[in-house]
Amino acid sequence: VLGSATPSLESWRNALQKRHMLHELRERAPGMQLPAATIVSMQEERRRLRAMGEPRSSVIGPTLARALRTTLDEGGQAVVLMNRRGYAVCVACPDPGCGWVKTCDRCDAAMALHHVEQLGGVMRCHHCQAEQVVPSRCPICSRKLAVVGAGSQRVEAELLRRFPDLALGETLVRVDSDALRAGRSIAQTLERFAAGAIRVLLGTQMIGKGLDFPNVRLVGVVSADTALALPDFRAAERTFQLVAQVAGRAGRSDGPPARVVIQTLNPDEPAITLAAKGDYRAFASRELALRAEADLPPVSRMVRFVVRHRDRQVALERARRLRDAIAAHGRSLAASERLKIRGPFPCPLSRIEDRRRIAIEITTATAQAAQRLLAALRSAGAVHADASLVVDVDPLTLL
Ligand SMILES: [Zn+2]
Ligand SMILES: [Zn+2]
């Protein structure tokens, strides 16, 4: 039995096509009410924050702040979601004409700013885990650098500043993989949250799923947009799942309905508005239609090849040869398989650990056709298992 309020579109489509028997629970369990969700526009909230004299970097808008104040004053508990690790997204030159950003030496990606206990700040690459000291001035134009974007550590700092009655590690606890690495146990934290000692649980999507606490009176989503901008056809689906799952943390008891406040820069985005309403059916039918139009999974099956090499030219040539081999072997597939070959093109993350990354994505109508094609490529020697080529069947990310 697959049970979920937000099944993957793959499972949902299988169910619709009767490969799985679909059994719907149309209402919540007795005594449970779907909480009322409020979507707030962050553009507007930022204007109001500035009018209140809050610093430009503040990310908790007046609506969420007021709801949290009320919740704490009434003795309730809150879950605050910020699905991005670290303190800030990057450190960059404030002059748009210069545009310098601190990037990883070995990856084509900005380094995130992290706070490390007893050490202060450190720049960390989320792709190769490299660490560097935090630069203070732009190496091009010598301006003082700006700290851009917020991660869960920055939200933690803002909560402590604006809610002085919260004490870090006691009534306010952050749960993300950094906190776990620092030795805090998630089971212990959840026990203390269940016992009521922790008033505000802040975290990444780790706290989004499966937790069930009756005294949670408020769920705040600091940014519903963290997954939206990813160069990935599942961006909307991930956004829907994240918001719908965490919104379901509230109101799991027969007390007064809990509040859900969702902050977003895209208040009209269907993935967010439908998640706020908990309308999976509407989201799935809309999203499946878009996927069908673009011939993307789960309507088709996808195999992703990533060719990796230190030398960009070598990677590109190998990828071109692979594309030609795919095209040649693909001619034996029936036309009804609608084989499509996209690429070669540089991956969105075009270099990781000094290896250039070139992608080819293919889609076919059925999984069997994709497997037959892969088998043919393997026996022809065009695809072999080594570090220079990654083959991902039904890839979950396209970075
Ligand atoms: Zn790196
Ligand atoms: Zn500069």
XYZ file of C-alpha atoms and ligand atoms in Angstrom:
401
model
C 0.000 0.000 0.000
C 1.348 3.405 -0.987
C -0.144 6.024 1.317
C 0.456 9.729 0.868
C -1.330 13.077 0.801
C 1.184 14.199 -1.811
C 2.094 11.142 -3.917
C 4.673 11.520 -6.662
C 3.145 12.198 -10.067
C 4.555 8.803 -11.121
C 2.439 6.969 -8.516
C -0.584 9.159 -9.183
C -0.461 8.491 -12.920
C -0.090 4.744 -12.298
C -3.134 4.901 -10.043
C -5.162 6.784 -12.650
C -4.221 4.160 -15.221
C -5.388 1.456 -12.781
C -1.958 -0.077 -12.410
C -2.445 0.722 -8.743
C -5.844 0.656 -7.077
C -6.595 4.175 -5.947
C -8.310 4.543 -2.621
C -8.966 8.125 -1.662
C -9.537 9.473 1.805
C -11.513 12.544 0.913
C -11.573 13.928 4.420
C -9.100 14.122 7.222
C -9.445 11.742 10.137
C -12.283 12.680 12.545
C -11.536 15.772 14.610
C -8.871 16.967 12.212
C -9.358 20.092 10.204
C -7.276 21.250 7.313
C -5.738 24.456 8.641
C -6.501 27.795 7.036
C -3.494 28.788 4.947
C -2.597 32.394 4.210
C -0.336 33.176 1.273
C 1.530 36.434 1.761
C 3.393 38.316 -0.949
C 6.975 38.914 0.143
C 7.255 42.021 -2.057
C 4.547 43.617 0.060
C 5.867 42.238 3.336
C 9.329 43.640 2.568
C 7.892 47.118 2.028
C 6.132 46.881 5.368
C 9.273 45.540 7.079
C 11.254 48.516 5.815
C 8.530 50.910 6.972
C 8.864 49.306 10.419
C 12.595 50.072 10.378
C 13.637 46.432 10.011
C 16.959 45.817 8.213
C 16.765 44.975 4.491
C 17.934 41.448 5.199
C 14.898 40.564 7.361
C 12.958 37.615 5.967
C 10.154 37.178 8.498
C 7.338 39.438 7.316
C 4.907 41.240 9.646
C 2.114 38.695 9.026
C 4.237 35.707 10.023
C 5.852 37.637 12.890
C 2.444 38.593 14.317
C 1.134 35.033 14.014
C 4.232 33.718 15.791
C 3.893 36.320 18.568
C 0.246 35.327 19.126
C 1.090 31.616 19.063
C 3.843 32.020 21.667
C 1.691 34.285 23.866
C -1.113 31.703 23.810
C 1.227 28.877 24.791
C 1.168 27.175 21.399
C 4.029 25.702 19.414
C 5.216 26.632 15.939
C 7.002 24.936 13.068
C 9.022 27.287 10.849
C 10.270 25.938 7.531
C 13.269 27.316 5.661
C 14.350 24.767 3.115
C 17.842 26.077 2.536
C 20.885 25.326 4.655
C 23.501 27.720 5.893
C 23.412 31.387 6.820
C 23.323 33.014 3.378
C 23.150 31.906 -0.252
C 26.319 33.737 -1.236
C 28.658 36.646 -0.613
C 28.741 39.099 -3.509
C 29.853 42.558 -4.610
C 26.996 45.048 -4.017
C 27.859 46.915 -7.245
C 25.730 45.400 -10.046
C 28.222 46.763 -12.570
C 30.923 44.588 -10.990
C 28.847 41.533 -10.101
C 31.623 39.524 -8.434
C 30.378 36.489 -6.473
C 32.454 34.206 -4.270
C 32.460 30.895 -6.145
C 34.055 27.529 -5.447
C 37.504 27.079 -7.025
C 36.591 23.576 -8.197
C 32.865 23.937 -9.021
C 30.873 26.398 -11.111
C 28.733 27.377 -8.157
C 28.542 30.101 -5.550
C 29.751 29.133 -2.090
C 27.232 29.435 0.741
C 28.004 31.327 3.931
C 27.743 29.126 7.019
C 28.091 29.951 10.670
C 30.165 27.442 12.551
C 30.114 27.345 16.347
C 33.294 28.766 17.915
C 34.663 29.537 14.458
C 32.401 32.253 13.092
C 31.727 32.340 9.371
C 33.025 30.001 6.711
C 32.313 29.738 2.982
C 31.192 26.227 2.066
C 30.555 24.601 -1.312
C 27.411 22.445 -1.206
C 28.689 20.333 -4.107
C 32.231 19.352 -3.068
C 32.145 20.404 0.640
C 35.237 22.614 0.168
C 35.616 25.357 2.774
C 37.257 28.772 2.552
C 37.572 31.872 4.705
C 34.940 34.562 4.237
C 36.245 37.402 2.050
C 35.398 40.898 3.267
C 36.162 43.018 0.197
C 35.564 42.560 -3.518
C 38.847 41.459 -5.154
C 37.899 43.416 -8.311
C 36.683 46.773 -6.997
C 37.486 46.622 -3.248
C 33.913 47.364 -2.144
C 32.704 45.829 1.103
C 30.906 42.594 0.162
C 27.195 41.964 0.729
C 25.709 38.856 2.346
C 22.933 37.765 -0.031
C 19.881 35.567 0.553
C 18.841 33.618 3.627
C 19.335 30.081 4.853
C 17.999 28.444 8.003
C 20.852 29.834 10.155
C 19.976 33.390 9.164
C 16.305 32.773 9.997
C 17.440 31.420 13.375
C 19.421 34.611 14.041
C 16.457 36.794 13.057
C 14.053 34.831 15.287
C 16.401 35.275 18.262
C 16.729 39.003 17.593
C 13.013 39.676 17.141
C 11.681 37.226 19.750
C 13.955 37.804 22.750
C 11.884 35.387 24.858
C 13.193 32.498 22.709
C 16.407 30.806 23.849
C 18.585 29.018 21.319
C 18.855 25.276 21.866
C 16.164 25.426 24.534
C 12.893 26.935 23.326
C 14.111 27.464 19.742
C 15.815 24.547 18.008
C 16.992 24.276 14.416
C 16.880 20.912 12.659
C 18.847 20.490 9.431
C 21.751 18.360 8.283
C 24.258 20.927 9.621
C 22.699 20.769 13.091
C 22.759 16.962 12.923
C 26.417 17.007 11.904
C 27.111 19.176 14.943
C 25.951 16.230 17.039
C 22.363 17.087 17.892
C 20.035 14.122 17.675
C 16.799 14.530 15.765
C 14.977 11.915 17.869
C 15.848 13.757 21.092
C 14.836 17.083 19.588
C 11.464 15.724 18.491
C 10.905 14.209 21.930
C 11.515 17.603 23.535
C 9.215 19.232 20.986
C 6.493 16.665 21.744
C 6.924 17.332 25.481
C 6.426 21.055 24.845
C 9.886 22.187 26.016
C 10.751 23.438 22.536
C 8.357 26.174 21.429
C 9.630 26.828 17.916
C 11.037 24.102 15.684
C 12.926 25.638 12.759
C 14.264 23.545 9.940
C 14.611 22.364 6.383
C 12.280 19.851 4.727
C 13.487 17.324 7.306
C 10.737 18.741 9.538
C 8.215 18.851 6.701
C 7.136 15.264 6.595
C 5.528 12.827 8.938
C 5.708 14.747 12.203
C 2.500 14.830 14.186
C 2.257 17.213 17.142
C -1.156 18.257 18.479
C -0.013 21.551 20.026
C 1.365 23.016 16.781
C -0.771 26.136 16.318
C 1.280 27.746 13.567
C 3.230 26.591 10.550
C 5.306 29.288 8.885
C 6.936 28.816 5.496
C 9.641 31.492 5.329
C 10.095 30.996 1.582
C 7.983 28.743 -0.617
C 10.253 29.679 -3.531
C 13.449 27.766 -2.733
C 12.692 24.968 -5.221
C 10.845 27.016 -7.849
C 13.893 28.455 -9.570
C 15.736 25.148 -9.919
C 16.424 24.259 -13.578
C 14.423 21.073 -13.257
C 11.074 20.032 -14.703
C 10.061 18.834 -11.218
C 10.467 22.315 -9.671
C 6.694 22.857 -9.394
C 6.107 19.340 -8.044
C 8.803 19.755 -5.386
C 7.352 23.123 -4.407
C 3.852 21.669 -4.089
C 5.092 18.740 -1.979
C 7.183 20.921 0.315
C 4.388 23.397 1.031
C 1.534 20.857 1.220
C 3.471 18.532 3.519
C 4.551 21.175 6.000
C 1.117 22.824 5.953
C -0.273 19.443 6.996
C 1.771 19.663 10.239
C -0.734 22.115 11.683
C -4.197 21.389 13.001
C -3.668 17.725 13.729
C -5.843 17.840 16.808
C -9.393 18.759 17.718
C -8.413 22.152 19.143
C -8.996 25.432 17.313
C -7.762 25.359 13.709
C -4.084 26.176 13.395
C -2.737 28.839 11.092
C -0.426 28.349 8.155
C 1.446 31.384 6.794
C 3.216 30.879 3.471
C 5.631 33.617 2.369
C 6.411 33.785 -1.339
C 7.593 36.100 -4.101
C 5.205 34.210 -6.427
C 1.790 34.429 -4.728
C -0.038 33.429 -7.941
C 2.081 30.344 -8.687
C -0.355 27.377 -8.943
C 2.059 25.000 -7.168
C 1.805 27.298 -4.138
C -1.872 28.306 -4.272
C -3.010 24.694 -4.760
C -0.669 23.438 -2.015
C -2.138 26.053 0.332
C -5.581 24.602 -0.405
C -4.294 21.030 -0.182
C -5.763 20.397 -3.647
C -3.548 17.595 -4.915
C -6.012 16.530 -7.617
C -6.055 19.943 -9.307
C -2.285 20.282 -9.083
C -1.646 16.803 -10.494
C -3.979 17.154 -13.466
C -2.512 20.535 -14.375
C 1.077 19.357 -13.979
C 0.496 16.081 -15.884
C -0.948 18.061 -18.812
C 2.188 20.235 -18.899
C 4.430 17.162 -18.748
C 2.474 15.480 -21.576
C 2.832 18.587 -23.726
C 6.618 18.594 -23.233
C 6.932 14.775 -23.377
C 8.489 14.642 -19.909
C 8.199 12.018 -17.135
C 5.992 10.471 -15.933
C 4.236 10.691 -19.326
C 7.500 9.521 -20.912
C 10.530 7.787 -19.396
C 13.845 9.590 -19.144
C 17.477 8.487 -19.131
C 20.102 11.104 -18.392
C 23.749 10.712 -19.382
C 26.381 12.994 -17.861
C 29.840 12.907 -19.450
C 32.536 14.177 -17.074
C 36.095 15.176 -17.846
C 38.677 17.715 -16.705
C 38.930 19.010 -20.252
C 35.748 20.613 -21.554
C 36.594 19.816 -25.194
C 37.198 16.129 -24.448
C 33.905 15.932 -22.544
C 32.043 17.585 -25.407
C 33.561 15.279 -28.044
C 32.722 12.178 -26.014
C 29.193 13.451 -25.518
C 28.795 14.031 -29.272
C 29.952 10.483 -30.020
C 27.503 9.172 -27.427
C 24.674 11.197 -28.957
C 25.479 9.738 -32.405
C 25.487 6.206 -30.962
C 22.133 6.812 -29.255
C 20.671 8.134 -32.509
C 22.016 5.147 -34.486
C 20.728 2.510 -32.042
C 17.510 4.453 -31.536
C 16.540 3.894 -35.166
C 15.536 0.329 -34.278
C 12.885 1.600 -31.845
C 9.289 1.827 -33.039
C 8.063 5.313 -33.960
C 5.423 4.951 -31.236
C 8.286 5.137 -28.711
C 8.737 8.840 -29.631
C 12.493 8.734 -28.888
C 13.747 12.245 -28.215
C 17.395 13.143 -27.723
C 18.179 16.463 -26.034
C 21.762 17.674 -25.966
C 24.643 17.459 -25.577
C 24.567 20.616 -23.467
C 26.442 21.769 -20.350
C 24.700 20.717 -17.120
C 23.243 23.555 -15.012
C 26.139 22.722 -12.686
C 28.663 22.733 -15.509
C 31.682 21.864 -13.344
C 31.966 19.890 -10.083
C 35.332 19.067 -8.493
C 37.125 20.318 -11.599
C 35.221 18.001 -13.906
C 33.277 19.552 -16.779
C 29.806 18.065 -17.057
C 27.970 17.643 -20.357
C 24.468 16.150 -20.385
C 22.362 14.219 -22.866
C 18.756 13.498 -21.948
C 16.622 11.008 -23.820
C 12.947 10.224 -23.415
C 10.954 7.256 -24.686
C 7.295 6.344 -24.312
C 8.002 3.163 -22.315
C 10.569 1.966 -19.784
C 11.157 -1.189 -21.857
C 12.318 0.846 -24.858
C 14.715 2.858 -22.696
C 16.145 -0.379 -21.251
C 16.490 -1.983 -24.709
C 18.321 1.080 -25.988
C 20.641 1.125 -22.953
C 21.424 -2.581 -23.385
C 22.278 -2.024 -27.058
C 24.537 0.927 -26.179
C 26.295 -1.153 -23.519
C 26.954 -4.129 -25.770
C 28.247 -1.778 -28.483
C 30.677 -0.287 -25.935
C 29.175 3.205 -26.233
C 28.099 3.133 -22.584
C 30.317 1.681 -19.879
C 30.401 2.049 -16.150
C 33.243 4.315 -15.065
C 33.743 7.685 -13.440
C 33.668 9.551 -16.754
C 30.033 8.710 -17.519
C 27.013 8.688 -15.232
C 23.840 7.003 -16.485
C 20.729 7.899 -14.529
C 17.467 6.114 -15.354
C 14.416 8.135 -14.230
C 16.663 10.858 -12.755
C 15.358 12.668 -9.689
C 17.442 15.795 -10.211
C 18.796 17.437 -13.342
C 21.531 19.630 -11.866
Zn 32.884 22.941 -4.869
Zn 33.160 44.455 -7.043
